[in-house]
CSV table of C-alpha atoms in Angstrom, one decimal:
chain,number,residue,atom,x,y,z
A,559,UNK,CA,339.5,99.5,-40.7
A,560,UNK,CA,341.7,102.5,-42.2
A,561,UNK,CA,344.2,99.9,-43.2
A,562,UNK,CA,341.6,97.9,-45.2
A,563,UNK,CA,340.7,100.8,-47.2
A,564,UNK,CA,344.1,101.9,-47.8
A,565,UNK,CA,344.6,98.6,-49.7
A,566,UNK,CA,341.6,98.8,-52.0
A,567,UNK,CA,342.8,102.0,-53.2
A,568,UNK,CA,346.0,100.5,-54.8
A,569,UNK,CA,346.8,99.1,-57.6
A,570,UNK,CA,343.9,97.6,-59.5
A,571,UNK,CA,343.0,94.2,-59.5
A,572,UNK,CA,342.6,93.5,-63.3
A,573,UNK,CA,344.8,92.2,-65.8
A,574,UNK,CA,344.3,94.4,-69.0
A,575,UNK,CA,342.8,92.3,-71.6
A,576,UNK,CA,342.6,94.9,-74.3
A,577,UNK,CA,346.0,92.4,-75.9
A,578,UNK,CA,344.0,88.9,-75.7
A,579,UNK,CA,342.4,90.1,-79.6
A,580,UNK,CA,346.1,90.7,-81.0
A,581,UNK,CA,347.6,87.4,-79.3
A,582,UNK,CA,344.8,84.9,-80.2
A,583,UNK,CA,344.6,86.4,-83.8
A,584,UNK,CA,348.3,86.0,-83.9
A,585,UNK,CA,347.8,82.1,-82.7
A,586,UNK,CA,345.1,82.0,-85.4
A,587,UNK,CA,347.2,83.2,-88.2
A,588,UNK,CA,349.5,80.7,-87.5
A,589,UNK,CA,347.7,77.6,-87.0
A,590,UNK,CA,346.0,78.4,-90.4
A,591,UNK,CA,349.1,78.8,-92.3
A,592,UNK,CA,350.2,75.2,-90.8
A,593,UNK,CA,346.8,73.4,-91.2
A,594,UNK,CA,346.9,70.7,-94.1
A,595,UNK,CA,343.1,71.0,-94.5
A,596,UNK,CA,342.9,68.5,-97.2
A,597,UNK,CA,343.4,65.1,-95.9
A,598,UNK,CA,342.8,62.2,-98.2
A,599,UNK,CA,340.6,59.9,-96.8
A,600,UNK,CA,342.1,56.3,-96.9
A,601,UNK,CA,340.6,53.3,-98.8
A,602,UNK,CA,342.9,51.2,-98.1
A,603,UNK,CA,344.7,50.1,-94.9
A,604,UNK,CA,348.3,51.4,-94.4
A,605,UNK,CA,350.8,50.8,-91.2
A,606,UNK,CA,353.8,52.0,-92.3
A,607,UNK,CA,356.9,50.0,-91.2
A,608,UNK,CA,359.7,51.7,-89.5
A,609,UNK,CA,363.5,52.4,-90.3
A,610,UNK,CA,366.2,54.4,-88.4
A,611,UNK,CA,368.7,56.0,-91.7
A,612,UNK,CA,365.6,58.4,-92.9
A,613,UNK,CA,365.1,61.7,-94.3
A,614,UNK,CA,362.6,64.2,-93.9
A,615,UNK,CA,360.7,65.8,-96.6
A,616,UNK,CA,360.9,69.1,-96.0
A,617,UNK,CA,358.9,70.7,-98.8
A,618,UNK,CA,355.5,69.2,-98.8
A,619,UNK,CA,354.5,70.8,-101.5
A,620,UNK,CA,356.4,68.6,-104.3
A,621,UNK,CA,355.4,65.5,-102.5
A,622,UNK,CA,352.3,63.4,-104.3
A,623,UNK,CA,351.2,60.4,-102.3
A,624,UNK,CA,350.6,56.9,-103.9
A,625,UNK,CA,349.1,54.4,-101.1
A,626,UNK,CA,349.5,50.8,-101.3
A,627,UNK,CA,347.5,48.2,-99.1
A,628,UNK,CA,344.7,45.8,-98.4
A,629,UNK,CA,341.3,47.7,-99.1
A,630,UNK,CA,339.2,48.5,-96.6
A,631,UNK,CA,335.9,46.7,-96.6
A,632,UNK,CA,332.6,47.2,-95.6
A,633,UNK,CA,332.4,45.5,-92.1
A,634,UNK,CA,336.1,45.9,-90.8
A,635,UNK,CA,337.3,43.4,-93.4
A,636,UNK,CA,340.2,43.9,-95.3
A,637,UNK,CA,340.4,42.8,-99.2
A,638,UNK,CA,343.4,42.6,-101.7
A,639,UNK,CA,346.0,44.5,-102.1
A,640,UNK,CA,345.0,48.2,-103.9
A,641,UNK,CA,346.7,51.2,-105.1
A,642,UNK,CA,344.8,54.5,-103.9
A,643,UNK,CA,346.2,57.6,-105.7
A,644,UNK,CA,344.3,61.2,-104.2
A,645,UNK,CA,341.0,59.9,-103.4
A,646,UNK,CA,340.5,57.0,-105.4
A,647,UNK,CA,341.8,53.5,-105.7
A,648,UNK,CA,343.3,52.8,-109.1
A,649,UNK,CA,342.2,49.6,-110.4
A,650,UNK,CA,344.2,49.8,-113.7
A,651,UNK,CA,347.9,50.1,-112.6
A,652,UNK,CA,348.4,51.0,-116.2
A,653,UNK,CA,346.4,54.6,-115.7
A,654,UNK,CA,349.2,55.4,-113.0
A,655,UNK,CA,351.9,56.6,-115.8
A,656,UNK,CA,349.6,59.2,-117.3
A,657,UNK,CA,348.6,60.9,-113.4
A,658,UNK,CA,351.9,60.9,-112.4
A,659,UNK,CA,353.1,62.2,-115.7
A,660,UNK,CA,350.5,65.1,-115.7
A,661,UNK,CA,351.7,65.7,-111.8
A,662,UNK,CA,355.5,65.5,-113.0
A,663,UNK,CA,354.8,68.3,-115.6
A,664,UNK,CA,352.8,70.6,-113.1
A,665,UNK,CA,355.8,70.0,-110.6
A,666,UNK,CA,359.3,69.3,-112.0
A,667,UNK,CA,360.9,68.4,-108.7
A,668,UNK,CA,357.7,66.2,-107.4
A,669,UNK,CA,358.7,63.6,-104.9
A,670,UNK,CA,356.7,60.7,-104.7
A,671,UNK,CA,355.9,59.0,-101.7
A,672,UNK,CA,354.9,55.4,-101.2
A,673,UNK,CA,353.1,55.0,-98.3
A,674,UNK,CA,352.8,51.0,-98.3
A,675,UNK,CA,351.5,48.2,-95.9
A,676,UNK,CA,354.3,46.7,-94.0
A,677,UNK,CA,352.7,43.2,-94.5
A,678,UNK,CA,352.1,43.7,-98.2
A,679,UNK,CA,353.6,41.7,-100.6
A,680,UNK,CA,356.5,43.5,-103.2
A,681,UNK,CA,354.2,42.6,-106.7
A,682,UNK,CA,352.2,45.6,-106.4
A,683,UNK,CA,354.9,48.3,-105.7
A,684,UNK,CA,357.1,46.2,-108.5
A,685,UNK,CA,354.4,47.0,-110.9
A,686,UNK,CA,353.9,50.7,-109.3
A,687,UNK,CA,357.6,51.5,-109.6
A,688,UNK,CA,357.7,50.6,-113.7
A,689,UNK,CA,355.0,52.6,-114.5
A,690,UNK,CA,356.8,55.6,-112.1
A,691,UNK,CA,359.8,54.9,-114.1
A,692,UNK,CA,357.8,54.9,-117.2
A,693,UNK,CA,356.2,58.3,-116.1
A,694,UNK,CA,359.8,60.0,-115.4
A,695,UNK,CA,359.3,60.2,-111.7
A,696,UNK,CA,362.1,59.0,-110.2
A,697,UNK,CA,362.3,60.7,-107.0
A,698,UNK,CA,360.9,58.2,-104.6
A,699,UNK,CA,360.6,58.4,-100.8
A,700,UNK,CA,359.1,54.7,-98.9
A,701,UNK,CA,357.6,56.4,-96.1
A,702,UNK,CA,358.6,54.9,-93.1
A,703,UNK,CA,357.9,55.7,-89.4
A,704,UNK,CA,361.6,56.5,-86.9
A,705,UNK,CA,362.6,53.5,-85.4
A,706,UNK,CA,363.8,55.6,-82.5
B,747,UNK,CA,315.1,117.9,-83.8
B,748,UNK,CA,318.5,118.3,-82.5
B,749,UNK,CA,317.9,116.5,-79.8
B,750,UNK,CA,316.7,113.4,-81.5
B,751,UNK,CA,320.3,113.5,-83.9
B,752,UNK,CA,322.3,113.4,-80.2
B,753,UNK,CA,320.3,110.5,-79.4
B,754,UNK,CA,321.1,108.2,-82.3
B,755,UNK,CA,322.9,105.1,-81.4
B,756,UNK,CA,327.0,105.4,-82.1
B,757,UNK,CA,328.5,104.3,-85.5
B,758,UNK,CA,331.3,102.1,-83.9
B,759,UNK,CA,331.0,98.3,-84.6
B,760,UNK,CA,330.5,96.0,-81.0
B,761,UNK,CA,334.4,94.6,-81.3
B,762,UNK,CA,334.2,93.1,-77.8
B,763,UNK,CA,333.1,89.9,-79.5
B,764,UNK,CA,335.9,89.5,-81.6
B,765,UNK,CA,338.1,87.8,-79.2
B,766,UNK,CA,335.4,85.2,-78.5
B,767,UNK,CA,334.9,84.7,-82.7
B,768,UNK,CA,338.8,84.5,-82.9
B,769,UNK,CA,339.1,82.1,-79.7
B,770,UNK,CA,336.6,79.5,-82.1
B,771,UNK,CA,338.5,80.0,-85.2
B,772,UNK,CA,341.8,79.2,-83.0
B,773,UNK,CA,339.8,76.1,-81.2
B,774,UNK,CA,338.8,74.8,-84.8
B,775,UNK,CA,342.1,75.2,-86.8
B,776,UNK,CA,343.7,73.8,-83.1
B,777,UNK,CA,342.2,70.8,-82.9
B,778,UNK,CA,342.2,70.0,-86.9
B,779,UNK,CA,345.7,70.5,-87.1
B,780,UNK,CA,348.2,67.7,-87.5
B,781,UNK,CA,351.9,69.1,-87.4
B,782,UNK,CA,353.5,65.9,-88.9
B,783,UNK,CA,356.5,65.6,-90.5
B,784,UNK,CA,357.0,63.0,-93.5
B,785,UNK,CA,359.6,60.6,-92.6
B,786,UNK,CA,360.8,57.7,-95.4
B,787,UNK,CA,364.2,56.6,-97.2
B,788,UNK,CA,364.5,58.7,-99.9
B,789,UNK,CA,365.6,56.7,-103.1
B,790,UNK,CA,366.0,57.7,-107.0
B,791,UNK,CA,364.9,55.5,-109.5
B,792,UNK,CA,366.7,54.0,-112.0
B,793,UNK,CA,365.3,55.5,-115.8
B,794,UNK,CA,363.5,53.1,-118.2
B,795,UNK,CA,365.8,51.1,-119.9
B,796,UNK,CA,365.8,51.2,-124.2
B,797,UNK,CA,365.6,48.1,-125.0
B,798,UNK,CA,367.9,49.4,-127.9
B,799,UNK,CA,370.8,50.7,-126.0
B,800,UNK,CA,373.2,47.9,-124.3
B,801,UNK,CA,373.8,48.2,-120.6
B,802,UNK,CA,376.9,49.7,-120.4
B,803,UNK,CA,379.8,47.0,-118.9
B,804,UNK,CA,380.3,46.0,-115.0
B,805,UNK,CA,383.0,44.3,-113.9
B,806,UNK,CA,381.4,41.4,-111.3
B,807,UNK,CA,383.5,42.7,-108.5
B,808,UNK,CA,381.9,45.8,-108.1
B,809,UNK,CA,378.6,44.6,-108.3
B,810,UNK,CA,376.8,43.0,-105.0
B,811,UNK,CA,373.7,41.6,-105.7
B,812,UNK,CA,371.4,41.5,-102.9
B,813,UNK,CA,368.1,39.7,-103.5
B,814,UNK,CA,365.2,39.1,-100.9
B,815,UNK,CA,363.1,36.0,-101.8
B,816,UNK,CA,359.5,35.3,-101.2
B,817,UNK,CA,360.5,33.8,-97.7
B,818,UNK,CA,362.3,37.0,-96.6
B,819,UNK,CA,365.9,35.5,-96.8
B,820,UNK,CA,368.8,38.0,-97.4
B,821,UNK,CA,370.8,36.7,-100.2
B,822,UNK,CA,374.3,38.7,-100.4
B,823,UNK,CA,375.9,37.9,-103.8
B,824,UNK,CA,374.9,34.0,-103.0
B,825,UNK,CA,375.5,33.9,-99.9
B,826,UNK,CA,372.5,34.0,-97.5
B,827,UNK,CA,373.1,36.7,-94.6
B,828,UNK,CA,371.6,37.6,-91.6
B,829,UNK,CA,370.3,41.1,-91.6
B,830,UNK,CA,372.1,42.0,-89.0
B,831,UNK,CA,375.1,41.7,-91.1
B,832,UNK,CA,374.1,43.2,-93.9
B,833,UNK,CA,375.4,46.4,-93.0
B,834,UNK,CA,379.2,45.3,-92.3
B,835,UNK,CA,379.3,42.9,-95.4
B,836,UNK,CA,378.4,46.3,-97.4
B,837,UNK,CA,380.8,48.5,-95.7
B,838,UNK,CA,383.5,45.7,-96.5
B,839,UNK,CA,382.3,45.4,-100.3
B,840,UNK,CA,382.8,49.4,-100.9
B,841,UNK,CA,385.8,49.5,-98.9
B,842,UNK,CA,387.5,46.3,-99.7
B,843,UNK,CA,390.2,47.3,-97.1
B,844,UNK,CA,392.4,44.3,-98.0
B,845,UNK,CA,392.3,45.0,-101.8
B,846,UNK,CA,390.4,41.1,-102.1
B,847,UNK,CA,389.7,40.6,-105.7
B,848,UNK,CA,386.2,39.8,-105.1
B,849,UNK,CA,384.9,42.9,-103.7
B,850,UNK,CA,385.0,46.5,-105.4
B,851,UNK,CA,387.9,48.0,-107.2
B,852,UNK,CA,387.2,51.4,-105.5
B,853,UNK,CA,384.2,52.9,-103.5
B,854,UNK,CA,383.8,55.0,-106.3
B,855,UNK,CA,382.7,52.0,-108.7
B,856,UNK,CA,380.9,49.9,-106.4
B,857,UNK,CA,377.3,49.5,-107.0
B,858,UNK,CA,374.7,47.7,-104.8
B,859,UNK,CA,372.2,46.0,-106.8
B,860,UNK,CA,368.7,44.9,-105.1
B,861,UNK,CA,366.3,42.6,-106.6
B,862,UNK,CA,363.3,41.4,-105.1
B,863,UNK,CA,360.9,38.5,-106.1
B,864,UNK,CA,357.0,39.5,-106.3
B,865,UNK,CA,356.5,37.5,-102.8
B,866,UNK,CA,359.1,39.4,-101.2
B,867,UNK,CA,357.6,41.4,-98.0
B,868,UNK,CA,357.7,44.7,-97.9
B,869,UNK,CA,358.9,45.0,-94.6
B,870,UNK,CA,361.9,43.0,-95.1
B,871,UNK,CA,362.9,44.5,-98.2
B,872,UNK,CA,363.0,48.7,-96.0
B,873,UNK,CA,364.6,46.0,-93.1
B,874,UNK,CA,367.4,45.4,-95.8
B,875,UNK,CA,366.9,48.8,-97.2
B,876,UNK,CA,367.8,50.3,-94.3
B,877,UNK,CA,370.9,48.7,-94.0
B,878,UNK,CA,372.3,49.9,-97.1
B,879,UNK,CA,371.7,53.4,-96.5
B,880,UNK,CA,372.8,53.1,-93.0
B,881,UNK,CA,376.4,51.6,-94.4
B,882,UNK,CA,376.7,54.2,-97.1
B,883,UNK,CA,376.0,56.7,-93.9
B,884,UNK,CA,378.4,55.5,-92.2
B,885,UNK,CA,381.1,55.6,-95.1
B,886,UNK,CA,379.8,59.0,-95.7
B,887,UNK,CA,380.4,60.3,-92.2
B,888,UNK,CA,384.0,58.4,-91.4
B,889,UNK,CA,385.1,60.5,-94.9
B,890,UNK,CA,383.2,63.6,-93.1
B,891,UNK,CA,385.6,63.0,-89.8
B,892,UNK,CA,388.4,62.2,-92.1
B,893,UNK,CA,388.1,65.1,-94.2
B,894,UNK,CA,386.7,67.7,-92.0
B,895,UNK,CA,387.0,66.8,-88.4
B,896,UNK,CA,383.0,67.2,-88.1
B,897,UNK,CA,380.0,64.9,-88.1
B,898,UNK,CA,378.5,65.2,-92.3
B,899,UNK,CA,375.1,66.1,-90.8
B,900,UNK,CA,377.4,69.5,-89.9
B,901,UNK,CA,378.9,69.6,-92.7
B,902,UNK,CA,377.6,72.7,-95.6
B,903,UNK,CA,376.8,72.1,-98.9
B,904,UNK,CA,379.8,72.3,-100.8
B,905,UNK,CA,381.4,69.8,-98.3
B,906,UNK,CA,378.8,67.3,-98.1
B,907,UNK,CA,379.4,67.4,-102.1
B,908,UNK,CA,382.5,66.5,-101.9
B,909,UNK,CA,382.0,63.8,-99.6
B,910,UNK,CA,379.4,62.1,-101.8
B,911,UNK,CA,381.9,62.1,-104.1
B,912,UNK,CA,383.9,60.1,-102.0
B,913,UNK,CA,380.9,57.6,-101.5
B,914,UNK,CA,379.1,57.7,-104.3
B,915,UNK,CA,375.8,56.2,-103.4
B,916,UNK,CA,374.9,53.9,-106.6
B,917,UNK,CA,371.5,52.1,-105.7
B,918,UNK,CA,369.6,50.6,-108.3
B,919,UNK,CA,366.8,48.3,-107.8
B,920,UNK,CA,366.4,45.8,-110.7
B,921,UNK,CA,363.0,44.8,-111.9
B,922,UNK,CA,362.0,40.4,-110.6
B,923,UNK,CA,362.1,38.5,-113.1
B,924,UNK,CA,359.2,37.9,-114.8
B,925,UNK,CA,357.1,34.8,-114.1
């Protein structure tokens, strides 16, 4: 019985948890600094395709999206073939010079991705590429997933 | 009275429910992150043409037309390819090793020119993409061996400079012709 006494008065039991404040902030701080909140909700559908020689985009920040694919529909049906810039589907591919051109002057080095449909046809990025051209953004990135 | 005073609750703020306000913060921003990274070919495009200025010159040799029609067929400077060999017909064209007459004077000149018809699919036309890139990173890392001893994705700035320089990658994607 002495010896079981003798080994309740060692060391104590606890893990000091005064630290657990300081460490989960420290994981806070830096999942809110990596969070995208924004996310553009998608109106049309878009499986990207995949390629093995691809880069990276590194800095987010220069890159504007431009989304290319069948629009979604109510009731899980798919329609033509739409461009969605932000959060809105551009009917008038003629509009597309004067957004881009307002982005290129807010961001001289923008990067513009193309997330298109692998099973769309070219017509639509043809006529999306001319007005980019017209626009002066000619830094282009076809967003691709790693074949690998 | 001086009793009452001792009494009075403490001015310290109840932190012991901090942790369990920053564990929710950490549980939201946790589950609505998404670490992904952007993946794509990277390409510049060509600026609008003035309808003013002539194109300048090239000689037929150091073009290579590639054109994807509407049924997805690879068509190498009129001869149909297999995708699989786009990538070695390319590296041939830029480094015309035998000095043929047909393919490019020098790497330095050679430009790949991709035209697509409206029809074309998408995914064949990244496919052939692809390719391209993957020959011209090749080129780029043989010179990088050559050069340097080292692999061009170890390679710093300066060098990697000068081995574009070597391979020069001139891309330029002409508009379909209109219907």
């Amino acid at each position: 019985m002495a010896n079981f006494k003798k080994k309740q008065a060692g060391t104590k039991q606890e893990v000091p948890t005064s630290a657990m404040p300081d460490v989960v902030f420290m994981l806070l701080f830096f999942f809110m600094v990596t969070t995208v909140l924004r996310e553009v909700t998608l109106k049309v559908k878009v499986d990207l395709t995949k390629a093995s020689n691809i880069e990276k985009i590194e800095e987010k920040r220069l890159v504007s999206y431009i989304y290319i694919g069948p629009e979604r529909l109510p009731g899980n049906k798919f329609g033509n073939d739409k461009v969605q810039i932000d959060d809105s589907i551009q009917e008038d591919i003629g509009a597309i010079r004067t957004i881009m051109y307002d982005k290129l002057l807010e961001e001289q080095r923008l990067i513009v991705s193309l997330r298109v449909d692998e099973n769309s046809e070219f017509g639509v990025l043809t006529d999306v590429q001319e007005e980019l051209k017209q626009a002066g953004t000619l830094r282009v990135n076809y967003s691709t997933k790693n074949e690998n | 009275m001086l009793l009452k005073k001792r009494q009075r609750e403490s001015a310290e703020i109840n932190g012991s429910s901090m942790a369990d306000i920053a564990f929710l913060l950490l549980i939201f921003f946790l589950v609505t992150t998404t670490i992904n990274v952007d993946t794509g070919i990277g390409m510049v495009l060509p600026p609008p043409l003035d309808p003013e200025v002539e194109p300048p010159p090239v000689h037929q040799r150091n073009l290579m037309n590639i054109l994807v029609n509407e049924q997805g067929i690879i068509v190498m400077d009129d001869v149909r390819t297999n995708i699989n060999d786009v990538q070695t017909k390319l590296i041939d064209f830029i480094k015309n090793p035998e000095g043929s007459e047909e393919l490019a004077e020098d790497p330095l000149k050679a430009i790949v020119s991709i035209k697509t018809v409206r029809q074309t699919p998408y995914r064949i036309y990244i496919d052939m993409l692809d390719e391209v890139i993957g020959a011209y990173a090749l080129l780029r890392n043989e010179a990088a061996l050559a050069n340097y001893g080292r692999e061009y994705g170890s390679l710093n700035k300066e060098q990697r400079d000068a081995v574009n320089k070597i391979y020069p990658k001139k891309i330029s994607i002409a508009e379909p012709d209109p219907e």
